[in-house]
Amino acid sequence: GAVVSQHPSRVICKSGTSVKIECRSLDFQATTMFWYRQFPKQSLMLMATSNEGSKATYEQGVEKDKFLINHASLTLSTLTVTSAHPEDSSFYICSAPSGGEETQYFGPGTRLLVL
Amino acid sequence: QQPVQSPQAVILREGEDAVINCSSSKALYSVHWYRQKHGEAPVFLMILLKGGEQKGHEKISASFNEKKQQSSLYLTASQLSYSGTYFCGTGRGSARQLTFGSGTQLTVLP
């Protein structure tokens, strides 16, 4: 299957700082990538769709000015959590579709802890 | 709207069978099944695209009833490695995004 990487895998930051998370498709090109957030013992909630060459589309209730998404190339999307607060602490996972059936391949996730 | 999964949790012994259901109040274009181990990202199991379709992956298979707007995941002769949380994700047609169910926590005991 296709491989998606994320960096960093874990990050601890102070409240008020910004954190950037990278999502890369390693062996395929992805014009679209998806960003999810998962709180402990809960399901994955789609935050936004990252589109190469155009603006990201955000799900209802997700602040676009707080969660900045940049799809810099066909293999890279970044999510920047600006002015992070403790309530932003979560597991952030990206995915990218690949193949004829457009299977979603997930990155390994980034665990963010805001102190 | 989030698809509904049932049961929420199931505990079984190694070698036993289990069924996990996923139903939606909206029309389904595709159903994707994933397994997630604690602290890890979801791992793809299978995708079903057509009504009435069934697929198999070793001892794990699934069915998709488009008319009933539901899918079921069948795990036969379960192994310890099957433990984890299973999610169904429903596709939104051409939009490619997935909406995930609440998850079913499966625990296989020796």
mmCIF file of C-alpha atoms in Angstrom:
data_model
loop_
_atom_site.group_PDB
_atom_site.id
_atom_site.type_symbol
_atom_site.label_atom_id
_atom_site.label_comp_id
_atom_site.label_asym_id
_atom_site.label_seq_id
_atom_site.Cartn_x
_atom_site.Cartn_y
_atom_site.Cartn_z
ATOM 1 C CA GLY A 1 0.000 0.000 0.000
ATOM 2 C CA ALA A 2 0.867 3.662 -0.248
ATOM 3 C CA VAL A 3 2.953 5.246 2.506
ATOM 4 C CA VAL A 4 2.188 8.489 4.287
ATOM 5 C CA SER A 5 4.560 9.993 6.833
ATOM 6 C CA GLN A 6 4.060 12.653 9.462
ATOM 7 C CA HIS A 7 6.489 14.769 11.379
ATOM 8 C CA PRO A 8 6.912 15.215 14.248
ATOM 9 C CA SER A 9 5.408 12.168 15.920
ATOM 10 C CA ARG A 10 5.170 13.969 19.251
ATOM 11 C CA VAL A 11 5.399 17.592 20.240
ATOM 12 C CA ILE A 12 5.082 19.394 23.546
ATOM 13 C CA CYS A 13 4.732 23.148 23.466
ATOM 14 C CA LYS A 14 3.816 26.034 25.699
ATOM 15 C CA SER A 15 0.448 27.707 25.497
ATOM 16 C CA GLY A 16 0.460 30.537 22.965
ATOM 17 C CA THR A 17 3.082 29.104 20.646
ATOM 18 C CA SER A 18 2.550 27.749 17.147
ATOM 19 C CA VAL A 19 3.216 24.225 16.044
ATOM 20 C CA LYS A 20 3.700 22.961 12.498
ATOM 21 C CA ILE A 21 2.897 19.381 11.505
ATOM 22 C CA GLU A 22 4.010 17.946 8.169
ATOM 23 C CA CYS A 23 2.268 15.253 6.176
ATOM 24 C CA ARG A 24 4.041 13.663 3.245
ATOM 25 C CA SER A 25 3.016 11.078 0.678
ATOM 26 C CA LEU A 26 6.204 9.104 0.118
ATOM 27 C CA ASP A 27 5.541 7.012 -2.958
ATOM 28 C CA PHE A 28 2.636 8.707 -4.649
ATOM 29 C CA GLN A 29 1.315 12.145 -5.436
ATOM 30 C CA ALA A 30 -1.649 13.532 -3.587
ATOM 31 C CA THR A 31 -3.547 16.542 -4.855
ATOM 32 C CA THR A 32 -5.778 16.163 -1.833
ATOM 33 C CA MET A 33 -4.946 15.325 1.743
ATOM 34 C CA PHE A 34 -7.162 15.245 4.803
ATOM 35 C CA TRP A 35 -6.487 16.339 8.358
ATOM 36 C CA TYR A 36 -8.213 14.638 11.262
ATOM 37 C CA ARG A 37 -8.172 15.173 14.985
ATOM 38 C CA GLN A 38 -8.798 12.443 17.515
ATOM 39 C CA PHE A 39 -9.361 12.947 21.225
ATOM 40 C CA PRO A 40 -8.778 10.038 23.626
ATOM 41 C CA LYS A 41 -11.243 7.191 23.159
ATOM 42 C CA GLN A 42 -13.105 9.081 20.475
ATOM 43 C CA SER A 43 -13.483 8.770 16.742
ATOM 44 C CA LEU A 44 -11.527 10.590 14.059
ATOM 45 C CA MET A 45 -13.067 13.935 13.256
ATOM 46 C CA LEU A 46 -12.324 15.488 9.894
ATOM 47 C CA MET A 47 -10.951 18.987 10.336
ATOM 48 C CA ALA A 48 -10.165 20.075 6.803
ATOM 49 C CA THR A 49 -9.376 19.057 3.264
ATOM 50 C CA SER A 50 -6.037 20.209 1.963
ATOM 51 C CA ASN A 51 -5.964 20.966 -1.757
ATOM 52 C CA GLU A 52 -2.789 21.388 -3.759
ATOM 53 C CA GLY A 53 -2.829 24.725 -5.531
ATOM 54 C CA SER A 54 -5.922 26.095 -3.819
ATOM 55 C CA LYS A 55 -7.300 26.964 -0.417
ATOM 56 C CA ALA A 56 -8.131 24.316 2.102
ATOM 57 C CA THR A 57 -11.763 23.634 2.895
ATOM 58 C CA TYR A 58 -12.653 23.441 6.553
ATOM 59 C CA GLU A 59 -15.355 21.472 8.319
ATOM 60 C CA GLN A 60 -17.997 23.309 10.227
ATOM 61 C CA GLY A 61 -16.745 24.536 13.581
ATOM 62 C CA VAL A 62 -13.049 24.393 12.677
ATOM 63 C CA GLU A 63 -11.357 27.800 12.816
ATOM 64 C CA LYS A 64 -9.399 28.340 9.626
ATOM 65 C CA ASP A 65 -7.336 31.145 11.173
ATOM 66 C CA LYS A 66 -6.263 28.881 13.994
ATOM 67 C CA PHE A 67 -5.512 25.781 11.945
ATOM 68 C CA LEU A 68 -3.549 26.971 8.939
ATOM 69 C CA ILE A 69 -3.158 24.494 6.118
ATOM 70 C CA ASN A 70 -0.716 24.782 3.257
ATOM 71 C CA HIS A 71 -0.509 22.207 0.486
ATOM 72 C CA ALA A 72 2.920 23.188 -0.773
ATOM 73 C CA SER A 73 3.434 20.418 -3.313
ATOM 74 C CA LEU A 74 1.906 17.205 -4.600
ATOM 75 C CA THR A 75 3.536 15.314 -1.740
ATOM 76 C CA LEU A 76 3.414 17.726 1.180
ATOM 77 C CA SER A 77 0.702 19.306 3.287
ATOM 78 C CA THR A 78 1.326 21.175 6.523
ATOM 79 C CA LEU A 79 -0.987 21.961 9.395
ATOM 80 C CA THR A 80 0.003 24.814 11.682
ATOM 81 C CA VAL A 81 -1.767 25.134 14.996
ATOM 82 C CA THR A 82 -1.444 28.805 15.827
ATOM 83 C CA SER A 83 -1.514 30.168 19.372
ATOM 84 C CA ALA A 84 -2.001 26.695 20.747
ATOM 85 C CA HIS A 85 -3.934 26.200 23.961
ATOM 86 C CA PRO A 86 -4.273 23.150 26.222
ATOM 87 C CA GLU A 87 -7.627 22.279 24.648
ATOM 88 C CA ASP A 88 -5.808 21.822 21.331
ATOM 89 C CA SER A 89 -3.933 18.878 22.798
ATOM 90 C CA SER A 90 -4.915 15.917 20.677
ATOM 91 C CA PHE A 91 -3.801 13.300 18.182
ATOM 92 C CA TYR A 92 -3.599 14.837 14.714
ATOM 93 C CA ILE A 93 -3.629 12.454 11.752
ATOM 94 C CA CYS A 94 -3.413 13.122 8.055
ATOM 95 C CA SER A 95 -4.505 10.893 5.219
ATOM 96 C CA ALA A 96 -4.236 10.840 1.471
ATOM 97 C CA PRO A 97 -6.226 8.880 -1.099
ATOM 98 C CA SER A 98 -4.437 6.618 -3.530
ATOM 99 C CA GLY A 99 -5.268 3.960 -6.069
ATOM 100 C CA GLY A 100 -8.261 3.358 -8.265
ATOM 101 C CA GLU A 101 -10.556 2.878 -5.308
ATOM 102 C CA GLU A 102 -9.065 5.938 -3.598
ATOM 103 C CA THR A 103 -8.230 4.110 -0.428
ATOM 104 C CA GLN A 104 -7.342 6.520 2.342
ATOM 105 C CA TYR A 105 -3.868 5.920 3.701
ATOM 106 C CA PHE A 106 -3.149 7.407 7.081
ATOM 107 C CA GLY A 107 0.041 8.855 8.421
ATOM 108 C CA PRO A 108 1.315 7.625 11.801
ATOM 109 C CA GLY A 109 -0.153 10.656 13.583
ATOM 110 C CA THR A 110 1.233 13.491 15.680
ATOM 111 C CA ARG A 111 0.511 13.683 19.372
ATOM 112 C CA LEU A 112 0.336 17.305 20.469
ATOM 113 C CA LEU A 113 0.483 18.316 24.119
ATOM 114 C CA VAL A 114 0.044 21.973 24.962
ATOM 115 C CA LEU A 115 1.099 22.952 28.454
ATOM 116 C CA GLN B 1 -23.757 12.808 10.141
ATOM 117 C CA GLN B 2 -21.634 10.223 11.870
ATOM 118 C CA PRO B 3 -22.460 6.595 11.027
ATOM 119 C CA VAL B 4 -23.528 4.468 13.964
ATOM 120 C CA GLN B 5 -21.478 1.451 14.917
ATOM 121 C CA SER B 6 -22.576 -1.451 17.041
ATOM 122 C CA PRO B 7 -21.642 -2.916 19.367
ATOM 123 C CA GLN B 8 -19.560 -0.283 21.129
ATOM 124 C CA ALA B 9 -17.335 -2.939 22.606
ATOM 125 C CA VAL B 10 -16.937 -6.676 22.409
ATOM 126 C CA ILE B 11 -14.765 -9.133 24.276
ATOM 127 C CA LEU B 12 -14.158 -12.568 22.900
ATOM 128 C CA ARG B 13 -11.819 -15.514 23.235
ATOM 129 C CA GLU B 14 -9.252 -16.416 20.648
ATOM 130 C CA GLY B 15 -10.907 -18.454 17.919
ATOM 131 C CA GLU B 16 -14.374 -16.952 18.351
ATOM 132 C CA ASP B 17 -16.230 -14.935 15.742
ATOM 133 C CA ALA B 18 -17.468 -11.358 15.868
ATOM 134 C CA VAL B 19 -19.626 -9.050 13.766
ATOM 135 C CA ILE B 20 -19.401 -5.271 13.773
ATOM 136 C CA ASN B 21 -22.140 -3.235 12.171
ATOM 137 C CA CYS B 22 -22.105 0.212 10.639
ATOM 138 C CA SER B 23 -25.237 2.046 9.588
ATOM 139 C CA SER B 24 -25.930 5.457 8.190
ATOM 140 C CA SER B 25 -28.955 7.686 7.940
ATOM 141 C CA LYS B 26 -27.620 9.002 4.632
ATOM 142 C CA ALA B 27 -27.042 7.264 1.338
ATOM 143 C CA LEU B 28 -23.731 5.464 1.258
ATOM 144 C CA TYR B 29 -21.371 5.624 -1.701
ATOM 145 C CA SER B 30 -18.599 3.650 -0.121
ATOM 146 C CA VAL B 31 -17.658 2.094 3.179
ATOM 147 C CA HIS B 32 -14.092 1.885 4.424
ATOM 148 C CA TRP B 33 -13.050 -0.283 7.356
ATOM 149 C CA TYR B 34 -10.020 0.444 9.543
ATOM 150 C CA ARG B 35 -8.453 -1.015 12.657
ATOM 151 C CA GLN B 36 -6.607 1.202 15.110
ATOM 152 C CA LYS B 37 -4.322 0.006 17.857
ATOM 153 C CA HIS B 38 -3.864 2.189 20.910
ATOM 154 C CA GLY B 39 -1.683 5.217 20.171
ATOM 155 C CA GLU B 40 -1.303 4.356 16.506
ATOM 156 C CA ALA B 41 -2.862 5.522 13.269
ATOM 157 C CA PRO B 42 -5.721 3.583 11.674
ATOM 158 C CA VAL B 43 -4.727 0.762 9.362
ATOM 159 C CA PHE B 44 -6.759 0.132 6.239
ATOM 160 C CA LEU B 45 -8.618 -3.182 6.101
ATOM 161 C CA MET B 46 -10.894 -2.931 3.099
ATOM 162 C CA ILE B 47 -13.160 -0.740 1.030
ATOM 163 C CA LEU B 48 -16.570 -1.613 -0.361
ATOM 164 C CA LEU B 49 -17.966 0.367 -3.220
ATOM 165 C CA LYS B 50 -21.032 -1.358 -4.583
ATOM 166 C CA GLY B 51 -24.354 -2.383 -3.133
ATOM 167 C CA GLY B 52 -24.378 -5.930 -1.910
ATOM 168 C CA GLU B 53 -20.677 -6.233 -2.310
ATOM 169 C CA GLN B 54 -18.671 -8.553 -0.153
ATOM 170 C CA LYS B 55 -14.953 -8.693 0.306
ATOM 171 C CA GLY B 56 -12.545 -10.812 2.218
ATOM 172 C CA HIS B 57 -9.154 -10.234 3.748
ATOM 173 C CA GLU B 58 -7.760 -13.411 5.299
ATOM 174 C CA LYS B 59 -10.303 -14.197 8.023
ATOM 175 C CA ILE B 60 -11.856 -10.767 7.926
ATOM 176 C CA SER B 61 -14.641 -10.049 5.465
ATOM 177 C CA ALA B 62 -17.292 -7.407 5.009
ATOM 178 C CA SER B 63 -20.582 -6.825 3.297
ATOM 179 C CA PHE B 64 -22.217 -3.659 2.081
ATOM 180 C CA ASN B 65 -25.950 -3.280 1.647
ATOM 181 C CA GLU B 66 -26.460 -0.051 -0.206
ATOM 182 C CA LYS B 67 -30.252 -0.131 0.073
ATOM 183 C CA LYS B 68 -30.179 -0.625 3.812
ATOM 184 C CA GLN B 69 -27.365 1.910 4.122
ATOM 185 C CA GLN B 70 -25.325 -0.413 6.231
ATOM 186 C CA SER B 71 -22.190 -2.486 6.264
ATOM 187 C CA SER B 72 -20.995 -5.322 8.462
ATOM 188 C CA LEU B 73 -17.482 -6.506 9.240
ATOM 189 C CA TYR B 74 -17.050 -10.209 9.998
ATOM 190 C CA LEU B 75 -14.096 -11.522 11.957
ATOM 191 C CA THR B 76 -13.843 -15.283 12.036
ATOM 192 C CA ALA B 77 -11.620 -17.426 14.237
ATOM 193 C CA SER B 78 -10.288 -14.278 15.863
ATOM 194 C CA GLN B 79 -6.633 -13.943 16.750
ATOM 195 C CA LEU B 80 -5.013 -11.924 19.526
ATOM 196 C CA SER B 81 -3.726 -9.506 16.895
ATOM 197 C CA TYR B 82 -7.304 -8.588 15.994
ATOM 198 C CA SER B 83 -7.625 -6.572 19.190
ATOM 199 C CA GLY B 84 -8.104 -2.871 18.603
ATOM 200 C CA THR B 85 -10.737 -0.331 17.759
ATOM 201 C CA TYR B 86 -12.545 -0.801 14.483
ATOM 202 C CA PHE B 87 -13.893 2.169 12.599
ATOM 203 C CA CYS B 88 -16.094 2.344 9.579
ATOM 204 C CA GLY B 89 -15.730 5.376 7.390
ATOM 205 C CA THR B 90 -18.419 6.381 4.954
ATOM 206 C CA GLY B 91 -17.629 8.155 1.744
ATOM 207 C CA ARG B 92 -19.344 11.269 0.539
ATOM 208 C CA GLY B 93 -19.527 10.397 -3.100
ATOM 209 C CA SER B 94 -17.042 12.247 -5.253
ATOM 210 C CA ALA B 95 -15.872 14.429 -2.381
ATOM 211 C CA ARG B 96 -13.529 11.682 -1.126
ATOM 212 C CA GLN B 97 -13.777 12.699 2.509
ATOM 213 C CA LEU B 98 -14.663 10.076 5.061
ATOM 214 C CA THR B 99 -16.959 10.401 8.030
ATOM 215 C CA PHE B 100 -15.996 7.912 10.703
ATOM 216 C CA GLY B 101 -18.243 6.000 13.033
ATOM 217 C CA SER B 102 -17.833 6.047 16.785
ATOM 218 C CA GLY B 103 -15.743 2.907 16.774
ATOM 219 C CA THR B 104 -16.034 -0.598 18.188
ATOM 220 C CA GLN B 105 -13.448 -1.714 20.708
ATOM 221 C CA LEU B 106 -12.608 -5.361 20.164
ATOM 222 C CA THR B 107 -10.637 -7.299 22.751
ATOM 223 C CA VAL B 108 -9.474 -10.823 22.031
ATOM 224 C CA LEU B 109 -8.424 -12.792 25.084
ATOM 225 C CA PRO B 110 -6.228 -15.902 25.036
#
